[in-house]
PDB file of C-alpha atoms in Angstrom:
ATOM      1  CA  MET A   1      55.959  88.940  24.286  1.00  0.00           C
ATOM      2  CA  ASP A   2      52.436  89.834  25.267  1.00  0.00           C
ATOM      3  CA  ALA A   3      51.463  92.850  27.367  1.00  0.00           C
ATOM      4  CA  GLU A   4      50.990  90.816  30.544  1.00  0.00           C
ATOM      5  CA  ARG A   5      54.519  89.372  30.309  1.00  0.00           C
ATOM      6  CA  LEU A   6      56.021  92.840  29.719  1.00  0.00           C
ATOM      7  CA  ARG A   7      54.083  94.180  32.692  1.00  0.00           C
ATOM      8  CA  PHE A   8      55.383  91.348  34.895  1.00  0.00           C
ATOM      9  CA  LEU A   9      59.003  91.790  33.809  1.00  0.00           C
ATOM     10  CA  TYR A  10      59.313  95.561  33.860  1.00  0.00           C
ATOM     11  CA  ARG A  11      56.545  97.174  35.912  1.00  0.00           C
ATOM     12  CA  THR A  12      56.775  95.343  39.217  1.00  0.00           C
ATOM     13  CA  ASP A  13      59.584  94.017  41.364  1.00  0.00           C
ATOM     14  CA  GLN A  14      57.525  91.065  42.634  1.00  0.00           C
ATOM     15  CA  GLY A  15      58.194  87.531  41.454  1.00  0.00           C
ATOM     16  CA  ARG A  16      61.181  85.494  40.363  1.00  0.00           C
ATOM     17  CA  ILE A  17      62.882  84.896  37.025  1.00  0.00           C
ATOM     18  CA  ASP A  18      65.685  82.671  35.779  1.00  0.00           C
ATOM     19  CA  ARG A  19      69.001  83.864  34.367  1.00  0.00           C
ATOM     20  CA  ALA A  20      68.008  83.355  30.716  1.00  0.00           C
ATOM     21  CA  THR A  21      64.923  85.541  31.198  1.00  0.00           C
ATOM     22  CA  TRP A  22      67.036  88.194  32.927  1.00  0.00           C
ATOM     23  CA  ARG A  23      69.579  88.186  30.073  1.00  0.00           C
ATOM     24  CA  ARG A  24      66.840  88.549  27.445  1.00  0.00           C
ATOM     25  CA  GLY A  25      65.078  91.276  29.428  1.00  0.00           C
ATOM     26  CA  ALA A  26      68.256  93.234  30.152  1.00  0.00           C
ATOM     27  CA  GLY A  27      69.358  92.853  26.524  1.00  0.00           C
ATOM     28  CA  ALA A  28      66.054  94.303  25.333  1.00  0.00           C
ATOM     29  CA  LEU A  29      66.535  97.335  27.588  1.00  0.00           C
ATOM     30  CA  VAL A  30      70.095  97.848  26.324  1.00  0.00           C
ATOM     31  CA  ALA A  31      68.827  97.547  22.740  1.00  0.00           C
ATOM     32  CA  VAL A  32      66.433 100.433  23.420  1.00  0.00           C
ATOM     33  CA  LEU A  33      68.961 102.547  25.345  1.00  0.00           C
ATOM     34  CA  LEU A  34      71.900 102.234  22.928  1.00  0.00           C
ATOM     35  CA  PRO A  35      70.395 104.012  19.885  1.00  0.00           C
ATOM     36  CA  LEU A  36      68.886 106.711  22.110  1.00  0.00           C
ATOM     37  CA  THR A  37      72.333 107.342  23.611  1.00  0.00           C
ATOM     38  CA  LEU A  38      74.021 107.443  20.207  1.00  0.00           C
ATOM     39  CA  ILE A  39      71.513 110.079  19.084  1.00  0.00           C
ATOM     40  CA  TRP A  40      72.307 112.124  22.199  1.00  0.00           C
ATOM     41  CA  PHE A  41      76.043 111.875  21.497  1.00  0.00           C
ATOM     42  CA  ALA A  42      75.369 113.283  18.027  1.00  0.00           C
ATOM     43  CA  LEU A  43      73.245 116.156  19.387  1.00  0.00           C
ATOM     44  CA  ALA A  44      75.274 116.969  22.526  1.00  0.00           C
ATOM     45  CA  PRO A  45      77.683 119.410  20.835  1.00  0.00           C
ATOM     46  CA  TYR A  46      74.694 121.572  19.877  1.00  0.00           C
ATOM     47  CA  SER A  47      73.669 121.923  23.525  1.00  0.00           C
ATOM     48  CA  ALA A  48      76.541 124.357  24.127  1.00  0.00           C
ATOM     49  CA  HIS A  49      74.943 127.640  23.116  1.00  0.00           C
ATOM     50  CA  ASP A  50      76.948 130.865  23.212  1.00  0.00           C
ATOM     51  CA  LEU A  51      74.861 133.922  22.346  1.00  0.00           C
ATOM     52  CA  ALA A  52      78.010 135.849  21.436  1.00  0.00           C
ATOM     53  CA  THR A  53      78.685 133.545  18.485  1.00  0.00           C
ATOM     54  CA  THR A  54      75.318 131.994  17.560  1.00  0.00           C
ATOM     55  CA  PRO A  55      71.825 133.428  17.049  1.00  0.00           C
ATOM     56  CA  PHE A  56      69.286 133.373  19.874  1.00  0.00           C
ATOM     57  CA  PHE A  57      67.068 130.834  18.071  1.00  0.00           C
ATOM     58  CA  ALA A  58      69.451 128.165  16.824  1.00  0.00           C
ATOM     59  CA  PRO A  59      67.359 125.259  15.458  1.00  0.00           C
ATOM     60  CA  MET A  60      69.908 122.553  16.294  1.00  0.00           C
ATOM     61  CA  THR A  61      70.255 123.858  19.856  1.00  0.00           C
ATOM     62  CA  ILE A  62      66.489 123.767  20.288  1.00  0.00           C
ATOM     63  CA  LEU A  63      66.423 120.244  18.877  1.00  0.00           C
ATOM     64  CA  ALA A  64      69.216 119.173  21.241  1.00  0.00           C
ATOM     65  CA  TYR A  65      67.384 120.486  24.298  1.00  0.00           C
ATOM     66  CA  VAL A  66      64.047 118.978  23.265  1.00  0.00           C
ATOM     67  CA  TYR A  67      65.781 115.656  22.683  1.00  0.00           C
ATOM     68  CA  VAL A  68      67.624 115.724  26.029  1.00  0.00           C
ATOM     69  CA  ILE A  69      64.286 116.119  27.829  1.00  0.00           C
ATOM     70  CA  PHE A  70      62.904 113.102  25.951  1.00  0.00           C
ATOM     71  CA  TYR A  71      66.156 111.194  26.513  1.00  0.00           C
ATOM     72  CA  ALA A  72      66.185 111.844  30.271  1.00  0.00           C
ATOM     73  CA  PHE A  73      62.603 110.604  30.569  1.00  0.00           C
ATOM     74  CA  ALA A  74      63.400 107.478  28.535  1.00  0.00           C
ATOM     75  CA  VAL A  75      66.521 106.752  30.615  1.00  0.00           C
ATOM     76  CA  MET A  76      64.524 106.997  33.841  1.00  0.00           C
ATOM     77  CA  LEU A  77      61.908 104.556  32.509  1.00  0.00           C
ATOM     78  CA  ILE A  78      64.634 102.146  31.395  1.00  0.00           C
ATOM     79  CA  VAL A  79      66.380 102.375  34.794  1.00  0.00           C
ATOM     80  CA  VAL A  80      63.148 101.631  36.677  1.00  0.00           C
ATOM     81  CA  SER A  81      62.426  98.724  34.334  1.00  0.00           C
ATOM     82  CA  PHE A  82      65.940  97.361  34.832  1.00  0.00           C
ATOM     83  CA  ILE A  83      65.645  97.601  38.617  1.00  0.00           C
ATOM     84  CA  ASN A  84      62.308  95.761  38.581  1.00  0.00           C
ATOM     85  CA  LEU A  85      63.739  93.067  36.314  1.00  0.00           C
ATOM     86  CA  SER A  86      66.888  92.685  38.407  1.00  0.00           C
ATOM     87  CA  ALA A  87      64.987  92.592  41.714  1.00  0.00           C
ATOM     88  CA  LYS A  88      63.160  89.489  40.499  1.00  0.00           C
ATOM     89  CA  ARG A  89      66.451  87.799  39.670  1.00  0.00           C
ATOM     90  CA  CYS A  90      68.048  88.892  42.978  1.00  0.00           C
ATOM     91  CA  ARG A  91      65.088  87.389  44.822  1.00  0.00           C
ATOM     92  CA  ASP A  92      65.516  84.140  42.875  1.00  0.00           C
ATOM     93  CA  ARG A  93      69.223  84.074  43.776  1.00  0.00           C
ATOM     94  CA  GLY A  94      68.427  84.697  47.454  1.00  0.00           C
ATOM     95  CA  LEU A  95      70.275  88.029  47.499  1.00  0.00           C
ATOM     96  CA  THR A  96      68.955  90.507  50.030  1.00  0.00           C
ATOM     97  CA  PRO A  97      67.843  93.218  49.865  1.00  0.00           C
ATOM     98  CA  PRO A  98      66.752  92.548  46.276  1.00  0.00           C
ATOM     99  CA  LEU A  99      65.824  96.150  45.444  1.00  0.00           C
ATOM    100  CA  GLY A 100      69.034  97.500  46.961  1.00  0.00           C
ATOM    101  CA  LEU A 101      71.293  95.196  44.993  1.00  0.00           C
ATOM    102  CA  ALA A 102      69.210  95.589  41.834  1.00  0.00           C
ATOM    103  CA  SER A 103      69.596  99.377  42.102  1.00  0.00           C
ATOM    104  CA  LEU A 104      73.374  99.441  42.553  1.00  0.00           C
ATOM    105  CA  ALA A 105      74.542  99.339  38.912  1.00  0.00           C
ATOM    106  CA  PRO A 106      71.827 101.719  37.591  1.00  0.00           C
ATOM    107  CA  LEU A 107      72.577 104.221  40.368  1.00  0.00           C
ATOM    108  CA  LEU A 108      76.281 104.181  39.572  1.00  0.00           C
ATOM    109  CA  ALA A 109      75.512 104.464  35.837  1.00  0.00           C
ATOM    110  CA  LEU A 110      73.455 107.603  36.492  1.00  0.00           C
ATOM    111  CA  LEU A 111      76.204 109.029  38.716  1.00  0.00           C
ATOM    112  CA  ALA A 112      78.829 108.287  36.050  1.00  0.00           C
ATOM    113  CA  GLY A 113      76.704 109.984  33.398  1.00  0.00           C
ATOM    114  CA  ALA A 114      76.227 113.002  35.646  1.00  0.00           C
ATOM    115  CA  ALA A 115      79.977 113.158  36.356  1.00  0.00           C
ATOM    116  CA  HIS A 116      80.783 113.066  32.627  1.00  0.00           C
ATOM    117  CA  PHE A 117      78.251 115.846  32.005  1.00  0.00           C
ATOM    118  CA  LEU A 118      79.346 118.032  34.915  1.00  0.00           C
ATOM    119  CA  GLN A 119      83.134 117.714  34.929  1.00  0.00           C
ATOM    120  CA  PRO A 120      83.893 119.752  31.765  1.00  0.00           C
ATOM    121  CA  ARG A 121      81.681 122.545  33.068  1.00  0.00           C
ATOM    122  CA  VAL A 122      83.412 122.731  36.463  1.00  0.00           C
ATOM    123  CA  ALA A 123      86.868 121.443  35.583  1.00  0.00           C
ATOM    124  CA  GLU A 124      88.554 123.883  37.960  1.00  0.00           C
ATOM    125  CA  VAL A 125      86.944 122.218  41.011  1.00  0.00           C
ATOM    126  CA  MET A 126      86.282 118.671  39.762  1.00  0.00           C
ATOM    127  CA  SER A 127      89.270 116.679  38.626  1.00  0.00           C
ATOM    128  CA  ARG A 128      89.039 114.128  35.828  1.00  0.00           C
ATOM    129  CA  TRP A 129      90.098 111.556  38.441  1.00  0.00           C
ATOM    130  CA  TYR A 130      86.675 111.794  40.082  1.00  0.00           C
ATOM    131  CA  VAL A 131      85.031 110.856  36.800  1.00  0.00           C
ATOM    132  CA  TRP A 132      87.361 107.906  36.327  1.00  0.00           C
ATOM    133  CA  GLY A 133      86.720 106.795  39.907  1.00  0.00           C
ATOM    134  CA  VAL A 134      82.954 106.806  39.405  1.00  0.00           C
ATOM    135  CA  ASP A 135      83.456 105.020  36.076  1.00  0.00           C
ATOM    136  CA  ALA A 136      85.515 102.314  37.809  1.00  0.00           C
ATOM    137  CA  LEU A 137      82.815 101.832  40.448  1.00  0.00           C
ATOM    138  CA  PHE A 138      80.158 101.597  37.758  1.00  0.00           C
ATOM    139  CA  VAL A 139      82.123  99.063  35.704  1.00  0.00           C
ATOM    140  CA  ALA A 140      82.712  96.922  38.807  1.00  0.00           C
ATOM    141  CA  ALA A 141      79.021  97.029  39.742  1.00  0.00           C
ATOM    142  CA  ALA A 142      77.940  96.314  36.161  1.00  0.00           C
ATOM    143  CA  LEU A 143      80.276  93.327  35.846  1.00  0.00           C
ATOM    144  CA  TRP A 144      79.113  91.974  39.209  1.00  0.00           C
ATOM    145  CA  THR A 145      75.453  92.430  38.214  1.00  0.00           C
ATOM    146  CA  ILE A 146      75.921  90.740  34.845  1.00  0.00           C
ATOM    147  CA  TYR A 147      77.762  87.808  36.394  1.00  0.00           C
ATOM    148  CA  GLU A 148      75.524  87.387  39.431  1.00  0.00           C
ATOM    149  CA  LEU A 149      72.184  87.812  37.682  1.00  0.00           C
ATOM    150  CA  GLY A 150      72.940  86.675  34.163  1.00  0.00           C
ATOM    151  CA  TRP A 151      75.469  83.848  34.436  1.00  0.00           C
ATOM    152  CA  ARG A 152      75.502  82.471  37.979  1.00  0.00           C
ATOM    153  CA  GLU A 153      73.847  79.082  38.526  1.00  0.00           C
ATOM    154  CA  GLU A 154      70.188  78.940  39.493  1.00  0.00           C
ATOM    155  CA  SER A 155      69.346  79.060  43.185  1.00  0.00           C
ATOM    156  CA  ARG A 156      68.428  75.860  44.940  1.00  0.00           C
ATOM    157  CA  SER A 157      65.704  77.359  47.137  1.00  0.00           C
TER     158      SER A 157
END
């Protein structure tokens, strides 16, 4: 794809796209996000730093925190790109408001990620059931988004 096509797909919510374009665009974003997430899963154990048992300057802990800053920035860019892409498809399907519906699955994905991160740290006040509840909402929204934007017939308007 050329730069103008990438700009149209990911940097603005204006316009309309068909389901095949949405599937390719969303797949490209997932292909970028998946390896970044796998790297974070590998580095996440090093983010727990106890000065009683480890030195003050632990290289892997520093690496984990530098990476999580990069990872958070990349996730935000991918979420905004996904919302812009999905808003175009929602508009094509006649779903209103397009930005609201396009934002539903990414918002719940971010909330689920935050719940998974927070729950072990505050387990005495946040039950595991809350995490599973947010996960269930995210899965439902993701399945609806994939079906509605990626597989549903083209609009007639």
